[in-house]
Structures are given as structure tokens and as C-alpha cells.
PDB file of C-alpha atoms in Angstrom:
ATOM      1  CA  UNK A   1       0.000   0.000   0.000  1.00 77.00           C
ATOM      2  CA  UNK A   2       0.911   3.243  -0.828  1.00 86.00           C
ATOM      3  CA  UNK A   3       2.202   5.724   2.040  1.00 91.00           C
ATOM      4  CA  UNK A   4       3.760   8.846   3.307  1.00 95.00           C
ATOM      5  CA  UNK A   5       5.448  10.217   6.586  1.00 96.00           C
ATOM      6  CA  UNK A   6       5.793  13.395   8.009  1.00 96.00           C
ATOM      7  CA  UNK A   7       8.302  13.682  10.665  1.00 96.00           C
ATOM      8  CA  UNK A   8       7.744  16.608  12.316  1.00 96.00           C
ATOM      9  CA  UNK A   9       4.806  17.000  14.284  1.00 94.00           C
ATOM     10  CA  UNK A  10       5.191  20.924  14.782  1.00 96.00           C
ATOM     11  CA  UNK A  11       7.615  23.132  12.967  1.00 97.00           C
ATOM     12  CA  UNK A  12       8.132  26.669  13.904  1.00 97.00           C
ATOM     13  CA  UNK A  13       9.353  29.562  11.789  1.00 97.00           C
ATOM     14  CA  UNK A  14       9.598  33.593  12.239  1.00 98.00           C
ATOM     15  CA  UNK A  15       7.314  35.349   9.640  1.00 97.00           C
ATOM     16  CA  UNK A  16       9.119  36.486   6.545  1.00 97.00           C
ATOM     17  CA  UNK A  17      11.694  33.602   7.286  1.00 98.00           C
ATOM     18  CA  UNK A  18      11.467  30.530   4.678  1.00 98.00           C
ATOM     19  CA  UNK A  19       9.424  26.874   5.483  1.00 97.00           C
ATOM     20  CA  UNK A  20       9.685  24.029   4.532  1.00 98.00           C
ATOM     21  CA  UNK A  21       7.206  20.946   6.066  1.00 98.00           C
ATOM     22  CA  UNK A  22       8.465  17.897   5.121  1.00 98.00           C
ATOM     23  CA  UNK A  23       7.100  14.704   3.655  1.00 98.00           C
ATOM     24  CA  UNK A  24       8.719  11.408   2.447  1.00 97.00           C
ATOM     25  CA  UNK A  25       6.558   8.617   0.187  1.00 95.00           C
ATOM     26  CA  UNK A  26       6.436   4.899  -0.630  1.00 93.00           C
ATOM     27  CA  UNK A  27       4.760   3.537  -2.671  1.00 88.00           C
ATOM     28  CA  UNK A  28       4.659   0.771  -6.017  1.00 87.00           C
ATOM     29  CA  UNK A  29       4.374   2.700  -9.125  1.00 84.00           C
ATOM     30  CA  UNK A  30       4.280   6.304 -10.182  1.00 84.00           C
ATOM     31  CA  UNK A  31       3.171   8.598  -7.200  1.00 89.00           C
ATOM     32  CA  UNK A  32       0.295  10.761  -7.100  1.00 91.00           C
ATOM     33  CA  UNK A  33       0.965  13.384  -4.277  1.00 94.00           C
ATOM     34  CA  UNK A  34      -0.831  16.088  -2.364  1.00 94.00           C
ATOM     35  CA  UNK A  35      -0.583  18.845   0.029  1.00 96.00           C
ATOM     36  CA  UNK A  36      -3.519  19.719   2.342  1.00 94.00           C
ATOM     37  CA  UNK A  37      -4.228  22.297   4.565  1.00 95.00           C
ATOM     38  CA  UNK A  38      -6.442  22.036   7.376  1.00 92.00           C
ATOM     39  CA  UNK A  39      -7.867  25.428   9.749  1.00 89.00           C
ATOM     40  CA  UNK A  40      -8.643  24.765  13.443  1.00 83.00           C
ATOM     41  CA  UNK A  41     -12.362  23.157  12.843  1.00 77.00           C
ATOM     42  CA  UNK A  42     -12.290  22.445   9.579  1.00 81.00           C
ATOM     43  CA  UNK A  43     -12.331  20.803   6.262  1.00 82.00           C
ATOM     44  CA  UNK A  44      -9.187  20.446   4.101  1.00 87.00           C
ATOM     45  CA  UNK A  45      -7.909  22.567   1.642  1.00 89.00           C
ATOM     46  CA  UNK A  46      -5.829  21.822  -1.698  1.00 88.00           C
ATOM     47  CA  UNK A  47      -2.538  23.055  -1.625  1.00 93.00           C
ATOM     48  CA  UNK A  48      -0.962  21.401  -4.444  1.00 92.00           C
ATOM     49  CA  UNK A  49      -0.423  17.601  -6.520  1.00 91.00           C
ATOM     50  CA  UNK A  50       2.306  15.979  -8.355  1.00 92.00           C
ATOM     51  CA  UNK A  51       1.517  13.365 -11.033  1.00 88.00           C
ATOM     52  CA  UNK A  52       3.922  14.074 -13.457  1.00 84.00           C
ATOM     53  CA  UNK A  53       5.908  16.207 -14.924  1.00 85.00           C
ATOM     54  CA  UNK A  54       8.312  19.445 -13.191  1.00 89.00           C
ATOM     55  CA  UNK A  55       9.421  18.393 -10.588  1.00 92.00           C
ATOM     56  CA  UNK A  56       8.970  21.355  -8.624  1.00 95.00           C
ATOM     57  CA  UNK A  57       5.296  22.115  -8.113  1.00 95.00           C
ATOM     58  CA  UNK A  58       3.555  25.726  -7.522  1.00 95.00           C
ATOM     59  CA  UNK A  59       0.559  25.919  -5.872  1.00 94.00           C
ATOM     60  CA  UNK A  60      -2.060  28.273  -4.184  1.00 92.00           C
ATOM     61  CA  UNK A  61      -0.967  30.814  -1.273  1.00 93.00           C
ATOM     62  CA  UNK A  62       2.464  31.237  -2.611  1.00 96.00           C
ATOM     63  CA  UNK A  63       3.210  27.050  -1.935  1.00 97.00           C
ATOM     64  CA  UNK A  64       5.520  24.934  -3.743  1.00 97.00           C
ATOM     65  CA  UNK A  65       6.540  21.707  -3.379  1.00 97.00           C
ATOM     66  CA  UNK A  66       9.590  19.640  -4.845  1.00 96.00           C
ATOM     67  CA  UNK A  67       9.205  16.294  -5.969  1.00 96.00           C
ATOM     68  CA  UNK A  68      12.174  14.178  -5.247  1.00 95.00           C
ATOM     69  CA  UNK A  69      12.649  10.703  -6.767  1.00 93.00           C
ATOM     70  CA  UNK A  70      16.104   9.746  -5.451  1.00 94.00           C
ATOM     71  CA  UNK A  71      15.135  10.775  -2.061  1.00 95.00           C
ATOM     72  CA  UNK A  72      11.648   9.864  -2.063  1.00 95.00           C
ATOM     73  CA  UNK A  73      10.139  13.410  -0.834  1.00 97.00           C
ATOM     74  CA  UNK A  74       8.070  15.673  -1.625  1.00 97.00           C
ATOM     75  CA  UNK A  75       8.510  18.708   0.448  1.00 98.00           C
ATOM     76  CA  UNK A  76       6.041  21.433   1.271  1.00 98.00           C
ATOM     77  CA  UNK A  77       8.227  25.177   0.940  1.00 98.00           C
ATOM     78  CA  UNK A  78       7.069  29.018   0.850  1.00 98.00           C
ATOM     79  CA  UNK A  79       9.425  31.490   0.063  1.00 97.00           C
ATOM     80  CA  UNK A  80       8.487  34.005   2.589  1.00 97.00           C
ATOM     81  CA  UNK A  81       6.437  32.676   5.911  1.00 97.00           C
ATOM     82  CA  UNK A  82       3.212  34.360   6.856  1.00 96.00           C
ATOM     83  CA  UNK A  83       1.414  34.801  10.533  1.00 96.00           C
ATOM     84  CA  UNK A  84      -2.224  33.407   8.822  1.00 94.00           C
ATOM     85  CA  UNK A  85       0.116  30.228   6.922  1.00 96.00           C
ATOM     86  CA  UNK A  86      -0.171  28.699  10.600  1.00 96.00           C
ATOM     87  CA  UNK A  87      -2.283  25.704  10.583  1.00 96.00           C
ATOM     88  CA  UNK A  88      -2.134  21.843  10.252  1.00 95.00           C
ATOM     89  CA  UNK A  89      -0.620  20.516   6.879  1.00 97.00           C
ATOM     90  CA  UNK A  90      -0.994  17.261   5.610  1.00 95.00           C
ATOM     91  CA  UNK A  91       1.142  15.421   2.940  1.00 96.00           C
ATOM     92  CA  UNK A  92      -1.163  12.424   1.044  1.00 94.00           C
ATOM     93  CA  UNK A  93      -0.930  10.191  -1.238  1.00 92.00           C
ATOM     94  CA  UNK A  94      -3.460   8.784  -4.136  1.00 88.00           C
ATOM     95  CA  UNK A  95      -3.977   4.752  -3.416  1.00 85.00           C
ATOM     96  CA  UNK A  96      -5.623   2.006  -5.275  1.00 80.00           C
ATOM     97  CA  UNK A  97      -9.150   2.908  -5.791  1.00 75.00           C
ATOM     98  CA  UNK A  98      -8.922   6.743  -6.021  1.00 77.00           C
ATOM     99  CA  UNK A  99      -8.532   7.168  -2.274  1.00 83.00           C
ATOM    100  CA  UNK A 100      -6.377   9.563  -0.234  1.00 86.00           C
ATOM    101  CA  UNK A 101      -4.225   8.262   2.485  1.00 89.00           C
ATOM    102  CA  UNK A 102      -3.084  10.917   4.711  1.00 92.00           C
ATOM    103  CA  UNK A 103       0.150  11.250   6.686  1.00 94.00           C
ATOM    104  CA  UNK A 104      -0.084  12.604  10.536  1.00 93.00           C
ATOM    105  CA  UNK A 105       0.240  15.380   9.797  1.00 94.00           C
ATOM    106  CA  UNK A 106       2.613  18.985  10.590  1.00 96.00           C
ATOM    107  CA  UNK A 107       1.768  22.009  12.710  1.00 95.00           C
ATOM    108  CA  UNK A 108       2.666  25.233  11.422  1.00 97.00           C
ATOM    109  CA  UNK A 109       3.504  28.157  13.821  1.00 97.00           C
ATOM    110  CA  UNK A 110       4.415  31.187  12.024  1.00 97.00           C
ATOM    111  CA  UNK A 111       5.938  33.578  15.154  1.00 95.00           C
ATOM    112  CA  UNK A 112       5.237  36.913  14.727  1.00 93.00           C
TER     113      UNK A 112
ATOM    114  CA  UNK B  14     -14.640  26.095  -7.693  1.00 58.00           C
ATOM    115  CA  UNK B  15     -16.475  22.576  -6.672  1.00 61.00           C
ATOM    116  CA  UNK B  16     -17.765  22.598  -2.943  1.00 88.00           C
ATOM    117  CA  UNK B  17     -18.674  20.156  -0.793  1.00 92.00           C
ATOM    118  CA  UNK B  18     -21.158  20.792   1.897  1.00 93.00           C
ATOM    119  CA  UNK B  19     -21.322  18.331   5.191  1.00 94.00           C
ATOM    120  CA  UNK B  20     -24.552  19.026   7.853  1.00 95.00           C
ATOM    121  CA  UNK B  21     -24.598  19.761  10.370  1.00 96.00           C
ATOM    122  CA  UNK B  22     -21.225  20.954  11.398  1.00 93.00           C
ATOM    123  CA  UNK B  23     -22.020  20.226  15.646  1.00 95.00           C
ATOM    124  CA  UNK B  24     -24.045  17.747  16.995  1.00 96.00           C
ATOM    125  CA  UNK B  25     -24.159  16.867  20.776  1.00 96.00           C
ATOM    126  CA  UNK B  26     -26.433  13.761  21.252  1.00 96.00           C
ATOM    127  CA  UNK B  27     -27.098  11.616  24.134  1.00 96.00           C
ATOM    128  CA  UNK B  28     -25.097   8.337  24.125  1.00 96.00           C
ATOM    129  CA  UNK B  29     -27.220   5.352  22.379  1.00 96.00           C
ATOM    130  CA  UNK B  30     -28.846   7.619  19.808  1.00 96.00           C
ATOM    131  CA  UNK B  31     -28.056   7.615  16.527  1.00 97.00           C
ATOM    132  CA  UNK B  32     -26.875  10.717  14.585  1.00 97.00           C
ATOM    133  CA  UNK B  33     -27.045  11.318  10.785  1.00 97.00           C
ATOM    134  CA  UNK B  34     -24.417  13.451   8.851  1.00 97.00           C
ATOM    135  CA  UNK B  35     -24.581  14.572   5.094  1.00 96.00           C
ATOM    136  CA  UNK B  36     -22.285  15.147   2.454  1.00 96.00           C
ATOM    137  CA  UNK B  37     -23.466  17.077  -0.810  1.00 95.00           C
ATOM    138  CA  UNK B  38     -21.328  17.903  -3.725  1.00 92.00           C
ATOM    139  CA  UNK B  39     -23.208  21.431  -4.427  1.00 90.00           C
ATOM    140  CA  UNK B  40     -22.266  21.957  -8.243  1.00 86.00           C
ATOM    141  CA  UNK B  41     -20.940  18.976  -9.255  1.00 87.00           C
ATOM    142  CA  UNK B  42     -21.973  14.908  -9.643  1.00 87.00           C
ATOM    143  CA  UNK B  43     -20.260  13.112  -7.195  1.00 87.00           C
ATOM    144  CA  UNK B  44     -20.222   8.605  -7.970  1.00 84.00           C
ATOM    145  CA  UNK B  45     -17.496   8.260  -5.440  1.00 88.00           C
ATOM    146  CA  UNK B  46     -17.609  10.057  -2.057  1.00 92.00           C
ATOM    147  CA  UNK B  47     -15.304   9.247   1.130  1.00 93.00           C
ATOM    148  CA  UNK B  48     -15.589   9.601   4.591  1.00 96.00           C
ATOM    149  CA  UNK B  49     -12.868  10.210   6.899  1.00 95.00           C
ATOM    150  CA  UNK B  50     -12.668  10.220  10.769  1.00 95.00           C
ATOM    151  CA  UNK B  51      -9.970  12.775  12.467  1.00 92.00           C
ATOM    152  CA  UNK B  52      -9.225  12.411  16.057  1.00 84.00           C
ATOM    153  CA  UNK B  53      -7.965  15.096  18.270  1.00 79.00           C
ATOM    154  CA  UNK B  54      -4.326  16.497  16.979  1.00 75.00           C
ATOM    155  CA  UNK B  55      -4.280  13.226  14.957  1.00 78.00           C
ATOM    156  CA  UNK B  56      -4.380  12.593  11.007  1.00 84.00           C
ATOM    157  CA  UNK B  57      -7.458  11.739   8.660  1.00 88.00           C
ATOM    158  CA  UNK B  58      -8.320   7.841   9.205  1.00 92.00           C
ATOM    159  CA  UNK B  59     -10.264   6.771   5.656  1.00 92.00           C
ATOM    160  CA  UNK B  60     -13.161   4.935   7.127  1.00 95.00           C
ATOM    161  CA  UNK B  61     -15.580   4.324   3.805  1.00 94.00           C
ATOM    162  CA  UNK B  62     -15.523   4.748   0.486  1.00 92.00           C
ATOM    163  CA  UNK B  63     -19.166   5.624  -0.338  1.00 90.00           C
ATOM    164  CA  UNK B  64     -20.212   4.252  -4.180  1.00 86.00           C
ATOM    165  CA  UNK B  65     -23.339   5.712  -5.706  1.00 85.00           C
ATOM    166  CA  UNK B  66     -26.441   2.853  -5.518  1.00 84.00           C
ATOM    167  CA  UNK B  67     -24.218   0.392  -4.277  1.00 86.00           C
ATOM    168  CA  UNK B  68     -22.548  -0.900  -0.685  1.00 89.00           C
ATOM    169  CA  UNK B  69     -19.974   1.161   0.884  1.00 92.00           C
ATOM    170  CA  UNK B  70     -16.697  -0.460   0.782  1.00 93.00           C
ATOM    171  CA  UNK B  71     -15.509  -0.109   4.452  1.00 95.00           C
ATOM    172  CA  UNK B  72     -12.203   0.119   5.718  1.00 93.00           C
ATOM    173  CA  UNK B  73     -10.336  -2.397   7.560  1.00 93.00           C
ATOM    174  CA  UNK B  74     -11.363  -2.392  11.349  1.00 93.00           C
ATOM    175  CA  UNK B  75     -14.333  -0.125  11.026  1.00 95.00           C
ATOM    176  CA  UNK B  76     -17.230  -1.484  12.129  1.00 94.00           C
ATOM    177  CA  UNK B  77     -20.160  -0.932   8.875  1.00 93.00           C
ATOM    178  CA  UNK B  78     -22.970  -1.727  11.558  1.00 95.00           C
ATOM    179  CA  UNK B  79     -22.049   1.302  13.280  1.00 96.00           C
ATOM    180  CA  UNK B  80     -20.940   3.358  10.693  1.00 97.00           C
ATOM    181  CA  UNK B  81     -23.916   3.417   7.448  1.00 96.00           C
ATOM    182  CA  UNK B  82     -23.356   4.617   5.031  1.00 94.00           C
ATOM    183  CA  UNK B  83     -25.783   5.696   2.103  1.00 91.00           C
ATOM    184  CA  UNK B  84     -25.104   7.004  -1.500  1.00 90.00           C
ATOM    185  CA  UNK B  85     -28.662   7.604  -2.960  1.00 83.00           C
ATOM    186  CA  UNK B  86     -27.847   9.876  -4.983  1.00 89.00           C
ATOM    187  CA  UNK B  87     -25.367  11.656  -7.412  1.00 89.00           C
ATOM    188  CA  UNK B  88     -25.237  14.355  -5.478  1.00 92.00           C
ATOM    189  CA  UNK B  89     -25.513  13.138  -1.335  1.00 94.00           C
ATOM    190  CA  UNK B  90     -24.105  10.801   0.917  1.00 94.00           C
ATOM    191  CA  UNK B  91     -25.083  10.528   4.525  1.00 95.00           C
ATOM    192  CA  UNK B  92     -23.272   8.818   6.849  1.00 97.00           C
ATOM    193  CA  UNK B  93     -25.242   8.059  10.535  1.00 97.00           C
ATOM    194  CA  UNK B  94     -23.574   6.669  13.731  1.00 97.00           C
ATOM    195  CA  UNK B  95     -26.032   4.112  15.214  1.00 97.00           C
ATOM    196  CA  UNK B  96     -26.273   3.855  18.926  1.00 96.00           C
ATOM    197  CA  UNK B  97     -23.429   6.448  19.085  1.00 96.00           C
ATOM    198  CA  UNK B  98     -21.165   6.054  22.248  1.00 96.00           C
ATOM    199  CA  UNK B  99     -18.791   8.499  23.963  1.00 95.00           C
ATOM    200  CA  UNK B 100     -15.952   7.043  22.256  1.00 94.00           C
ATOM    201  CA  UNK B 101     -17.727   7.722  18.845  1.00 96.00           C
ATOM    202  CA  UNK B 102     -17.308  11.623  19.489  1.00 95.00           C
ATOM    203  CA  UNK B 103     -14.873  12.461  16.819  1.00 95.00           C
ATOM    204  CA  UNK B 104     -14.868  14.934  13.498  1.00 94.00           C
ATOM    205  CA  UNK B 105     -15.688  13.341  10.501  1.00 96.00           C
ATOM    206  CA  UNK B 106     -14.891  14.616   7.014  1.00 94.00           C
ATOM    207  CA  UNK B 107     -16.092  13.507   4.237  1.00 94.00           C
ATOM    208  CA  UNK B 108     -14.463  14.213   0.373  1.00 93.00           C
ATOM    209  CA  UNK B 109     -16.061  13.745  -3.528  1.00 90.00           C
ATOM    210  CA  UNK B 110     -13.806  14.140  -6.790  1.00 80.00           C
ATOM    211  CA  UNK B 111     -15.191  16.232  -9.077  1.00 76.00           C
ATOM    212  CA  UNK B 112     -14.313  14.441 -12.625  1.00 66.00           C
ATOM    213  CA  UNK B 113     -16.300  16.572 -14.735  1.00 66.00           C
ATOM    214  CA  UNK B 114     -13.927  19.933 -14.209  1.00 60.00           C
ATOM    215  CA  UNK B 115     -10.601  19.635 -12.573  1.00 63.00           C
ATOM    216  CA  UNK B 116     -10.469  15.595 -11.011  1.00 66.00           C
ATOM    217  CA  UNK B 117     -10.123  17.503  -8.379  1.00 74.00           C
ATOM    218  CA  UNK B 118     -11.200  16.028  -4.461  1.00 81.00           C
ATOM    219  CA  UNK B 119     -12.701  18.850  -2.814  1.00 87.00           C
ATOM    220  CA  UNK B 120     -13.338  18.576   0.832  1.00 90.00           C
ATOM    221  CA  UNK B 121     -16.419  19.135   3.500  1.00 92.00           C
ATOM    222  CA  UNK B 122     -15.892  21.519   6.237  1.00 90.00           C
ATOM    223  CA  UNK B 123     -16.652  18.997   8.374  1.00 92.00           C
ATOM    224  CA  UNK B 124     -18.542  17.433  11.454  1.00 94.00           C
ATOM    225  CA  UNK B 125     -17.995  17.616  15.095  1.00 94.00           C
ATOM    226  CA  UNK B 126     -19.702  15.095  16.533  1.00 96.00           C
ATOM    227  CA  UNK B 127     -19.910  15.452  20.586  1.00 96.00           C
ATOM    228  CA  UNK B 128     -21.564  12.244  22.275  1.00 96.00           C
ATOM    229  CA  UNK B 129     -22.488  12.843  26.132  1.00 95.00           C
TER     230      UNK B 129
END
């Protein structure tokens, strides 16, 4: 089965500074892979997906994320952090039968 | 963009009653819908994939008598928690791909579900 990790449980970075959440993968085949973001008491929101193609991938907010065969990654970056960027990212994965599999999780804190 | 609507967002019920929850997919036609479980500071556990006029295909270790699951419709999926215990409190999300724009999975806002 296809899967992902995310190491860090919380990750903590002055605004204007650079982030970068991390994510590895495993999985048999070509991997289909997503960023989420997730608001105190709510739903997710897409981020970003790599299927194929550039490896580096741009997506809303100012997010990109850089697919990484050799290392099997796919880390979350931004350029320049932001106070309202805090919040709980997830890095997923597509598995057999269209479904999602999520990894634990990241928490964002952006310090002011 | 495609949006997926879950209702309510709270519910508080007494514990042995069951509780209902609904997903639509507002603008779009939704065969596949799935419904995901989130536990406190924890990650998104896939409980159900939800199939339009068929069975839900459950998740290993999830129990379907607790958990039904219902996919009338293009458009709505409900999901109720039969004789819902303490331990069932939880937020549930559910998610539908929208194939006819983007392929897109868009996601509910979600359900709190609070069990006294």
C-alpha cells in the first residue's frame, strides 16, 4: 500500500523567514501526491499535486513543493512565511481505488 | 470552484442515539464520495468509500454496523452513527472528486460530533 510520513509534528518559523514541512513517500508505481491544509475546525484545503511532470510544483498561497525521486520526498516550501500560513498541513498520497491516504500530519507556527 | 457541503457541522447527542451526517457535492456529480474520521491532533483515518447505488466499501477495522453509510444519490451521501457512544465523538470529514472539471477532491468543512 501506498504511504507517506511526516516527521515533524510541529515546525516553527519567524514570519518572513522561509518553510519548509516535510514529507517522504512509498509507494509501487508512479506517485500521485498532495498537500492539504487544514484550519482549526475544519475541512481540508488543496494546496498542491504531483503526477507528473516538473518536478517542482507551484501551488495556491504562494506554496511549492519539490518532488524528489532519489530521495523519495516531496517537500512542502514558501518562500516568505506568513502569521495566517499557521495551521495543520498534511502530505497524502493517491492509493488504489482513487482514495487519499493521509500522513499525521505537521503544525505550522508562524511567530510573529 | 467545486464545494462540498457536510450538515450539520455540531451535533451533541445523548449516548445510544443515533446521529445522521450529510455530504453534498453542491455543483458537481459526485459517484465516489469518502468519509474520513480525524481524532484530536491526529491525522485523517479513511473509514468508507461511499459508491453511488451500491454498498460502501468499508475500511479495515471499522465497524459498517455502526458506521452506514448511504449514497442515494449523485449528489448526497449521509453517513449516521447508530447507537453512538462516547468514544464515537470524533470529526468526521467527508471528500467527492469532481471528474467533470478539474479531477479535483474537494473537501467538506466537516462534522464535530460530541456524544455525552
Amino acid at each position: 500500500a501506498q504511504s507517506v510520513a511526516q516527521p515533524e509534528d510541529q515546525v516553527n518559523v519567524a514570519e518572513g523567514n522561509p518553510l519548509t514541512v516535510k514529507c517522504t513517500y512509498s509507494v509501487s508505481g508512479n506517485p500521485y501526491l498532495f498537500w492539504y491544509v487544514q484550519y482549526p475546525n475544519r475541512g481540508l484545503q488543496f494546496l498542491l499535486k504531483y503526477i507528473t511532470g516538473d518536478n517542482l510544483v507551484k501551488g495556491s498561497y504562494g506554496f511549492e513543493a519539490e518532488f524528489n525521486k532519489s530521495q523519495t520526498s516531496f517537500h512542502l516550501k514558501k518562500p516568505s512565511a506568513l502569521v495566517s500560513d499557521s495551521a495543520l498541513y498534511f502530505c497524502a498520497v493517491r492509493d488504489i481505488g482513487d482514495k487519499i491516504i493521509f500522513g499525521k500530519g505537521t503544525r505550522l507556527h508562524i511567530l510573529p | 470552484g467545486a464545494v462540498v457541503s457536510q450538515h450539520p457541522s455540531r451535533v451533541i447527542c445523548k449516548s445510544g442515539t443515533s446521529v445522521k451526517i450529510e455530504c453534498r457535492s453542491l455543483d458537481f456529480q459526485a459517484t465516489t464520495m469518502f468519509w474520513y474520521r480525524q481524532f484530536p491532533k491526529q491525522s485523517l483515518m479513511l473509514m468508507a468509500t461511499s459508491n453511488e447505488g451500491s454498498k460502501a466499501t468499508y475500511e479495515q477495522g471499522v465497524e459498517k454496523d455502526k458506521f452506514l453509510i448511504n449514497h442515494a444519490s449523485l449528489t448526497l451521501s449521509t453517513l449516521t452513527v447508530t447507537s453512538a457512544h462516547p468514544e464515537d465523538s470524533s470529526f468526521y470529514i467527508c471528500s467527492a472528486r469532481d471528474w467533470g472539471a478539474t479531477g479535483e477532491l474537494f473537501f467538506g468543512e466537516g462534522s464535530r460530533l460530541t456524544v455525552l
